[in-house]
Tab-separated table of C-alpha atoms and ligand atoms in Angstrom:
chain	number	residue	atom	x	y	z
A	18	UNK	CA	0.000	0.000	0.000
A	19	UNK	CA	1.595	3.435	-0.689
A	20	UNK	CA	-0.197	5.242	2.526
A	21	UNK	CA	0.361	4.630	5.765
A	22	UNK	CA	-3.447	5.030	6.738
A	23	UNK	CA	-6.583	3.929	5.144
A	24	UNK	CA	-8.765	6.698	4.948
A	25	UNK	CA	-10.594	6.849	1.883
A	26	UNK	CA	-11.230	4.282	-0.909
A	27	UNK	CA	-10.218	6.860	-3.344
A	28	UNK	CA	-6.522	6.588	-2.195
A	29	UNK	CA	-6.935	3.024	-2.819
A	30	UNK	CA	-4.685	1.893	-6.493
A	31	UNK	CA	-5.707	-1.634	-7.943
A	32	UNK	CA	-2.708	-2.870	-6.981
A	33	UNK	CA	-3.621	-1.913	-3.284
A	34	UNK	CA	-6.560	-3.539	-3.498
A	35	UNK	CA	-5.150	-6.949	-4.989
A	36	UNK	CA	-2.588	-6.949	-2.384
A	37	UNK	CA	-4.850	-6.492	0.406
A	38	UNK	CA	-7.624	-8.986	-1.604
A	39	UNK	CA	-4.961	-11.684	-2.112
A	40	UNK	CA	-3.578	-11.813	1.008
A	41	UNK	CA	-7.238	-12.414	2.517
A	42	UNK	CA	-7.530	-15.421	0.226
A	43	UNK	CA	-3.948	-16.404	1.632
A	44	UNK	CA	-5.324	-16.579	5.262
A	45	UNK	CA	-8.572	-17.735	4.230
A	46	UNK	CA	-6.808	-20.920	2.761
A	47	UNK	CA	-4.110	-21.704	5.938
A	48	UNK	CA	-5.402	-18.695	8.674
A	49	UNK	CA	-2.473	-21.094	11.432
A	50	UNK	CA	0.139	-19.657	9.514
A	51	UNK	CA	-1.053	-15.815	10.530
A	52	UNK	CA	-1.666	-17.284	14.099
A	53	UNK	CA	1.567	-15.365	15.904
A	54	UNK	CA	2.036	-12.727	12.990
A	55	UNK	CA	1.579	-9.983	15.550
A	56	UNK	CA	1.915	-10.926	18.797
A	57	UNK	CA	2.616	-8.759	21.081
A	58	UNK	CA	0.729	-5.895	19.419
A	59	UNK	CA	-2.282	-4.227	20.200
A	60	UNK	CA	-4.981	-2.430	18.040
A	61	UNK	CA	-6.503	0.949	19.591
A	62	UNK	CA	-10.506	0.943	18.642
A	63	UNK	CA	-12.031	4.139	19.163
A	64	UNK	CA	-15.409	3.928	18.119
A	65	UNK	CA	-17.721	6.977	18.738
A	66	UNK	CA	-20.757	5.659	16.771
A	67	UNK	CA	-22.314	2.310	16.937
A	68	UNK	CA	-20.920	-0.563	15.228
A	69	UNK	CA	-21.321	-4.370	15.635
A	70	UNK	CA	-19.676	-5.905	12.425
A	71	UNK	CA	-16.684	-3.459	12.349
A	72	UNK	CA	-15.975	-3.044	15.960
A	73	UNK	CA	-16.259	-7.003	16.241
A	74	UNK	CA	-14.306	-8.190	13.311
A	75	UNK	CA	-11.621	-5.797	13.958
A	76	UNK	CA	-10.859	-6.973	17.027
A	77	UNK	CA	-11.050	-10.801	16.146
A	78	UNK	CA	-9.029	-9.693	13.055
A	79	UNK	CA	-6.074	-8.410	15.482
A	80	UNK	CA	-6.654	-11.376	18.203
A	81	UNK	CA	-6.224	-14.342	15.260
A	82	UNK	CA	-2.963	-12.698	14.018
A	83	UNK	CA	-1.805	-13.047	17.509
A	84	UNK	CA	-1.944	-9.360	18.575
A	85	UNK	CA	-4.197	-7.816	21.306
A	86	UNK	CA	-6.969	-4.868	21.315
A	87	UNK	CA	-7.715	-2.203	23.468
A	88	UNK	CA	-11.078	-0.352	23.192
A	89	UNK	CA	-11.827	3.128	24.105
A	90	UNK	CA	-15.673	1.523	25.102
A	91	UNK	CA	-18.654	3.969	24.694
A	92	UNK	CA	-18.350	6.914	24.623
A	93	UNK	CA	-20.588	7.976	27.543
A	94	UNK	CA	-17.942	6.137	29.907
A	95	UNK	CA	-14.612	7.789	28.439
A	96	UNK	CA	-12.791	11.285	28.515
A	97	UNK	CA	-14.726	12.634	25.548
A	98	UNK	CA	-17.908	13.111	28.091
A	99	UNK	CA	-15.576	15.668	29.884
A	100	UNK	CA	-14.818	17.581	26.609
A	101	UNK	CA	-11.455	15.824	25.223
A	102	UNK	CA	-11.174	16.845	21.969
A	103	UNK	CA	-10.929	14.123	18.910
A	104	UNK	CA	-7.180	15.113	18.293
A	105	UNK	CA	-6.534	14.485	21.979
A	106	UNK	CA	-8.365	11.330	21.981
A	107	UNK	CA	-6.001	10.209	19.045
A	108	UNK	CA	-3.013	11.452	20.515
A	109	UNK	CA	-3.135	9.787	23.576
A	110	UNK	CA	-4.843	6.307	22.622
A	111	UNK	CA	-1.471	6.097	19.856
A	112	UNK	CA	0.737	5.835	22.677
A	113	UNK	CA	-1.032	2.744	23.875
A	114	UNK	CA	-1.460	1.281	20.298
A	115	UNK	CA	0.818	-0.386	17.339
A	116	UNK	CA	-2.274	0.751	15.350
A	117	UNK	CA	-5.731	2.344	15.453
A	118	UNK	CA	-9.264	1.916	13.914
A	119	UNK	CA	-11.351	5.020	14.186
A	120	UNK	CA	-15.152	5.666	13.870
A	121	UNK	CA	-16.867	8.891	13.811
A	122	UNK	CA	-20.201	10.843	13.218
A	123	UNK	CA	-17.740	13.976	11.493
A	124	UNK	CA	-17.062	13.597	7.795
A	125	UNK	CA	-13.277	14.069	7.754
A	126	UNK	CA	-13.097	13.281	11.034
A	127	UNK	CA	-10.343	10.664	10.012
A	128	UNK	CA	-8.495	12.589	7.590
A	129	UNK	CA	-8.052	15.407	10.836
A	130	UNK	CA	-7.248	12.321	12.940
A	131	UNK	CA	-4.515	11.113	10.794
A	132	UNK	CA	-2.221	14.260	11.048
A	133	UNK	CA	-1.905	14.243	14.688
A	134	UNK	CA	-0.814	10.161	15.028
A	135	UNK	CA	2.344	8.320	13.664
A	136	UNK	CA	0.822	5.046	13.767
A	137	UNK	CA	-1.368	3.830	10.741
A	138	UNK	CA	-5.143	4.802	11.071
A	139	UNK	CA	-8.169	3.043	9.711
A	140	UNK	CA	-11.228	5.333	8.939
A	141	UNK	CA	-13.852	2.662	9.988
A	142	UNK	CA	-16.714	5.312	8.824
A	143	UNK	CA	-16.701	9.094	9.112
A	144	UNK	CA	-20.335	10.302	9.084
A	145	UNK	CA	-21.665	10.117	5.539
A	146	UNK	CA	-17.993	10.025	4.222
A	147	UNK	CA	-16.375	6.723	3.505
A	148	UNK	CA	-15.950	3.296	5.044
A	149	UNK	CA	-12.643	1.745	3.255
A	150	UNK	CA	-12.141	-1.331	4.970
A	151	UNK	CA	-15.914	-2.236	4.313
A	152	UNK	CA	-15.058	-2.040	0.766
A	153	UNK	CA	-12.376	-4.252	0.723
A	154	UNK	CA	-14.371	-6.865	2.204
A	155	UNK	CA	-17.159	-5.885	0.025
A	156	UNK	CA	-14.506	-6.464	-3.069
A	157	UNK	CA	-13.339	-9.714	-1.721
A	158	UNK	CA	-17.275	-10.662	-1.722
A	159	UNK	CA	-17.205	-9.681	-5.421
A	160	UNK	CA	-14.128	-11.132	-6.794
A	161	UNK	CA	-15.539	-14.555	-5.313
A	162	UNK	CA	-18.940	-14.362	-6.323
A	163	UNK	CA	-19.221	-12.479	-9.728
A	164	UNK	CA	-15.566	-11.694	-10.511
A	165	UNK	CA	-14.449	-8.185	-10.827
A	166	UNK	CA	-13.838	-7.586	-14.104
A	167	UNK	CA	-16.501	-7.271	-16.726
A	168	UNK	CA	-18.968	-6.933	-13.688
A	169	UNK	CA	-22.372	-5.260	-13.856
A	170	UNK	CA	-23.645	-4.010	-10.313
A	171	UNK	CA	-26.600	-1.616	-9.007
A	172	UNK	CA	-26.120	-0.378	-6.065
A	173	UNK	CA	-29.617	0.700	-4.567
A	174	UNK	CA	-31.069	2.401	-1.213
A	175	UNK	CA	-29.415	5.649	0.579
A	176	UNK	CA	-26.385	6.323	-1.855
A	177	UNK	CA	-26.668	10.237	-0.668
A	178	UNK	CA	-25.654	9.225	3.059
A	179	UNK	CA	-24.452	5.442	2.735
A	180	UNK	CA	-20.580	5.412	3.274
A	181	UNK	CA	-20.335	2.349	2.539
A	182	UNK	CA	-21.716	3.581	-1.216
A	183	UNK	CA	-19.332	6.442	-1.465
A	184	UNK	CA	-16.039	4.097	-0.848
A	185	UNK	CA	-17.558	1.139	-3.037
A	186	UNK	CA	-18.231	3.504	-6.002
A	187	UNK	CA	-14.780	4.647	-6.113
A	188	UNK	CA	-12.925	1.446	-5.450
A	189	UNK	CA	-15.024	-0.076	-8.567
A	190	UNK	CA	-13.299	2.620	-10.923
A	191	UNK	CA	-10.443	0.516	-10.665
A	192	UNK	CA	-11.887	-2.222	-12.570
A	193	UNK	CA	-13.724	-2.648	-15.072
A	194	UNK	CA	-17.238	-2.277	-13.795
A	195	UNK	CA	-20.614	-0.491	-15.317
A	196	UNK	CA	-22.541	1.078	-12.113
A	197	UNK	CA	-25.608	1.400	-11.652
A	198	UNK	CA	-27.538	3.996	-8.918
A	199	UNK	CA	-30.800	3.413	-7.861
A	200	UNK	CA	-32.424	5.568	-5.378
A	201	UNK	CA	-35.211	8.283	-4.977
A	202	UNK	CA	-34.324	11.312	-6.606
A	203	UNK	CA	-33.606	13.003	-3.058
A	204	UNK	CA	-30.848	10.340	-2.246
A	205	UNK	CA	-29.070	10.475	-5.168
A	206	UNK	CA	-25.312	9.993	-5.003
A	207	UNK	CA	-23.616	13.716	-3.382
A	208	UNK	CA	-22.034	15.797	-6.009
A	209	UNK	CA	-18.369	15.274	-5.003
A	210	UNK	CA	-18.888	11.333	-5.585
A	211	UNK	CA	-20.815	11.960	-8.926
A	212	UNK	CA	-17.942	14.241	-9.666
A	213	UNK	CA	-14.942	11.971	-8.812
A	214	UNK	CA	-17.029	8.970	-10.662
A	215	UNK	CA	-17.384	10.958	-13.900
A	216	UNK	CA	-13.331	12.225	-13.571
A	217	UNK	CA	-12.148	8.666	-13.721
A	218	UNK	CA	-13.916	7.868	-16.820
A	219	UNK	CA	-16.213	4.914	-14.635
A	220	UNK	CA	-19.471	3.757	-16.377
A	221	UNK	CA	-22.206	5.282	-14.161
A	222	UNK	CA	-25.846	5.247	-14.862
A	223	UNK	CA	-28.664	6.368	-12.249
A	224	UNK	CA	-31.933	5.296	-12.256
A	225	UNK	CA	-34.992	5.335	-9.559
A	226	UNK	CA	-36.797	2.249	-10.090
A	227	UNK	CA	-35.276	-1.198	-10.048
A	228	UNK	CA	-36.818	-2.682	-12.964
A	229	UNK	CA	-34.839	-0.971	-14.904
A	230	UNK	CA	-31.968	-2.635	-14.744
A	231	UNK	CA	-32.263	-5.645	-12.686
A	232	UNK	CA	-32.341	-8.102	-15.204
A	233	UNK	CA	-28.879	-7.270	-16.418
A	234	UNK	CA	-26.985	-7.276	-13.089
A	235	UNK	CA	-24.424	-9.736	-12.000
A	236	UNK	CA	-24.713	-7.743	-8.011
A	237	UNK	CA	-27.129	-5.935	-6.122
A	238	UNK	CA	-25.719	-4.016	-3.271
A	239	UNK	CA	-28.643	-2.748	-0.957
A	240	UNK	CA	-28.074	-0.535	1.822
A	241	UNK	CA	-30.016	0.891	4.805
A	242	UNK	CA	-31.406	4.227	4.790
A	243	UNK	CA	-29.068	5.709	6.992
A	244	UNK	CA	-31.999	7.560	9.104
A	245	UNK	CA	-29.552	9.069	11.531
A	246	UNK	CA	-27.593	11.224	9.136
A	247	UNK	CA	-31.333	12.802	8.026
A	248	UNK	CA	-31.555	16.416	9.540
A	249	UNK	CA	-35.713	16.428	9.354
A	250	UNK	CA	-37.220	12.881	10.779
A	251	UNK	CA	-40.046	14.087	7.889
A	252	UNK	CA	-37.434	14.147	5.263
A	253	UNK	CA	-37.103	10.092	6.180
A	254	UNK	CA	-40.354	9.223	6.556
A	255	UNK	CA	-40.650	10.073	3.054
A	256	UNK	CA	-38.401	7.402	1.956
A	257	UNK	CA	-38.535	4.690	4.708
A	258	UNK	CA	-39.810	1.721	3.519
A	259	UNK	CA	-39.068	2.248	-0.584
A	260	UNK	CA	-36.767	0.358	-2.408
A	261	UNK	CA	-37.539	-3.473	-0.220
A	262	UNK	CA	-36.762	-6.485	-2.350
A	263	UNK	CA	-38.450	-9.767	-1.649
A	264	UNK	CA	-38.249	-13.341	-3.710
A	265	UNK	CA	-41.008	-11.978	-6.060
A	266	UNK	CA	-38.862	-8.857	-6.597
A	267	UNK	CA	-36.300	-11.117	-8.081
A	268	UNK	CA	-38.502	-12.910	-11.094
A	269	UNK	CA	-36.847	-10.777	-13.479
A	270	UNK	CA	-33.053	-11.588	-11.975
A	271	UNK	CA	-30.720	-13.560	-13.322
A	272	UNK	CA	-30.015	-16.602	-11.822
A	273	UNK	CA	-26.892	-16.076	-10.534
A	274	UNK	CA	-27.537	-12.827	-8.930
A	275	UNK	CA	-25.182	-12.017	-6.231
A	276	UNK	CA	-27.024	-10.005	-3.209
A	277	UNK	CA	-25.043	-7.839	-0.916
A	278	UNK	CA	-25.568	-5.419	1.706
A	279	UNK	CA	-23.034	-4.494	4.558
A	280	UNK	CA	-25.971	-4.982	7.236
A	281	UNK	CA	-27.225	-3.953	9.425
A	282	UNK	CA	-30.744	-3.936	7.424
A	283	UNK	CA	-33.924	-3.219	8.497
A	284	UNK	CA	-36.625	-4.115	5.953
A	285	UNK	CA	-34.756	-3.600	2.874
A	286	UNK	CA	-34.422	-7.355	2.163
A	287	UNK	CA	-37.095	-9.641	2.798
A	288	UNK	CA	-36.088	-12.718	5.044
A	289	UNK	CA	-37.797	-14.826	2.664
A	290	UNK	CA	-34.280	-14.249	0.114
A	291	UNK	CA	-32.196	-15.556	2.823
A	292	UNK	CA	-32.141	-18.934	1.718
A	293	UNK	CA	-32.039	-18.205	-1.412
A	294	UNK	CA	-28.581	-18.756	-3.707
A	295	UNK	CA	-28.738	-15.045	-3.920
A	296	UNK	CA	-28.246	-13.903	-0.201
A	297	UNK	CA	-24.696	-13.743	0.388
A	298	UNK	CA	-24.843	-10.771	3.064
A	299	UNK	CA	-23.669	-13.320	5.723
A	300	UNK	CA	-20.729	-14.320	3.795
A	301	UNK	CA	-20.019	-10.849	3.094
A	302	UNK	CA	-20.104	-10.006	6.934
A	303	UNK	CA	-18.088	-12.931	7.808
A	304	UNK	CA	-15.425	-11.825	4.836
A	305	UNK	CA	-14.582	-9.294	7.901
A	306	UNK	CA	-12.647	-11.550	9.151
A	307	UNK	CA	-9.863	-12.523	6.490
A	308	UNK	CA	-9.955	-8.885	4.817
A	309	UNK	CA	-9.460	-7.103	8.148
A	310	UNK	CA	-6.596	-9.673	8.941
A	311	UNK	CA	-5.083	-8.867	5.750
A	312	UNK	CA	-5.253	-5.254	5.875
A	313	UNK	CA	-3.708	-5.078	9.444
A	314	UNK	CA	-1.027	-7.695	8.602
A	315	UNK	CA	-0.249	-5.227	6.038
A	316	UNK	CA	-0.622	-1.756	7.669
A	317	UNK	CA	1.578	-3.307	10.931
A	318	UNK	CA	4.244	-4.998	8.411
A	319	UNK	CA	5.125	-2.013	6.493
A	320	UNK	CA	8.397	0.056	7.328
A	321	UNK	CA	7.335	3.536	9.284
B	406	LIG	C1	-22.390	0.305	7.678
B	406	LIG	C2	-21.898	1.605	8.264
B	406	LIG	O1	-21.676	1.708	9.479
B	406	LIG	O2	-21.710	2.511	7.477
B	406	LIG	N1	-22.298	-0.756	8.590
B	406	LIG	C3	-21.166	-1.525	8.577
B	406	LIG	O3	-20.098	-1.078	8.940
B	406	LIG	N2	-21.285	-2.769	8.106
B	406	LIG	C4	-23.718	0.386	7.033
B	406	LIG	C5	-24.873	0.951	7.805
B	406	LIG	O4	-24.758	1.336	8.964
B	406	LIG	O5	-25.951	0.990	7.199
């Protein structure tokens, strides 16, 4: 990798990715020979926004390559309830850390965090900005299910607030993928995305309905509306409860439709496809585990 911290996807070369994508399938095929990689580090998690999935499979990530973790817990019980400020936080947790994995409410939150700590930093979601280690795994889904090259994928639900979205979109302009947007007019990708899509030449459509385009897709990514980046509750009542996919919903798919989403849902996928060949949201989530190895095996390997 040529940074030192993973902030945003769109620092991310395809050679970055490979690296990081190959070494996953490395420990997914012997994960004993990462088993003492690291001992005798530890991984700083300072999470100041909910998280199950990343929080979890970070810290599993850093225990099966030997190392150790030490949380900064909720943030009601630590120092930032007295006022510390985020570049304290940072400061301070670095000194008891090899590395750290930050999440935030604050876009750029991560990109401020990174210039006051020597260690590498993870951006494990800022606000509505990106998510980059989600993508990886999201691109290790891909590569085993549908390949990355010559892929089709629609990516459909909150794509105006979904971070996950933002970092997915530009990874994808590394390979040779035609994207598809689906979402209501008012959660349309932001500008800056759009802007960055269109400036590396990626094949981007946007659509609102579905139908459109489902038959030709090799993945469906569906995310959550992300209800607690809306600034009006009214604004996502509007579009709660649009863009839900059920087994009916996928008549028109092709059989060997791959379908993702980097949980948690709500009621955006019907139960009734998780049995289906289709669901692999599970696998995706459990992909955590060997990416997030990878990418710290990586990030604690390289030179400093
Ligand atoms: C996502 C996030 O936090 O952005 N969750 C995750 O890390 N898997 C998606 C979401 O919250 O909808």
């Amino acid at each position: 990798m040529r940074q030192d911290h993973l902030i945003s996807a769109s620092h991310l070369s395809r050679e970055d990715i490979e690296a990081v994508l190959d070494r996953a399938a490395d420990i997914d095929a012997d994960p004993a020979a990462f088993r003492q990689r690291h001992a005798g580090k530890v991984l700083g998690l300072c999470f100041f926004e909910p998280s199950t999935r990343t929080r979890m499979s970070f810290d599993s990530a850093m225990k099966r390559l030997g190392g150790q973790t030490v949380d900064m817990g909720p943030v009601e019980s630590s120092s930032v309830k007295k006022g510390e400020t985020l570049a304290d936080t940072v400061r301070v947790v670095e000194g008891y850390a090899d590395a750290l994995v930050l999440r935030h409410p604050s876009e750029g939150a991560a990109t401020m965090a990174a210039e006051f700590v020597d260690v590498p930093l993870v951006n494990a979601g800022d606000g509505a900005g990106q998510h980059p280690s989600q993508t990886l795994l999201d691109l290790y889904t891909i590569r085993e299910n549908a390949g990355l090259d010559d892929l089709t994928i629609g990516i459909m639900g909150d794509l105006k607030y979904g971070r996950t979205v933002h970092s997915l979109a530009e990874a994808l302009t590394n390979f040779d993928a035609s994207q598809h947007f689906i979402s209501p007019e008012s959660l349309r990708l932001p500008r800056n995305v759009r802007y960055d899509l269109h400036a590396s030449g990626a094949q981007v459509r946007e659509h609102t309905e579905l139908d459109e385009v489902l038959p030709e897709l090799d993945v469906l990514y569906v995310t959550r509306i992300q209800r607690e980046r809306f600034p009006d509750e009214n604004e996502y009542r509007k579009v709660a409860g649009q863009y839900q996919i059920d087994s009916e919903t996928l008549d028109a798919a092709s059989d060997d439709l791959t379908i993702m989403h980097p949980l948690p849902r709500v009621d955006e996928i019907s139960p009734d496809i998780d049995d289906t060949d289709h669901a692999t949201y599970f696998e995706q989530a459990h992909n955590g585990i060997p990416v997030r190895m990878a990418l710290l095996d990586i990030l604690l390997s390289q030179d400093r």
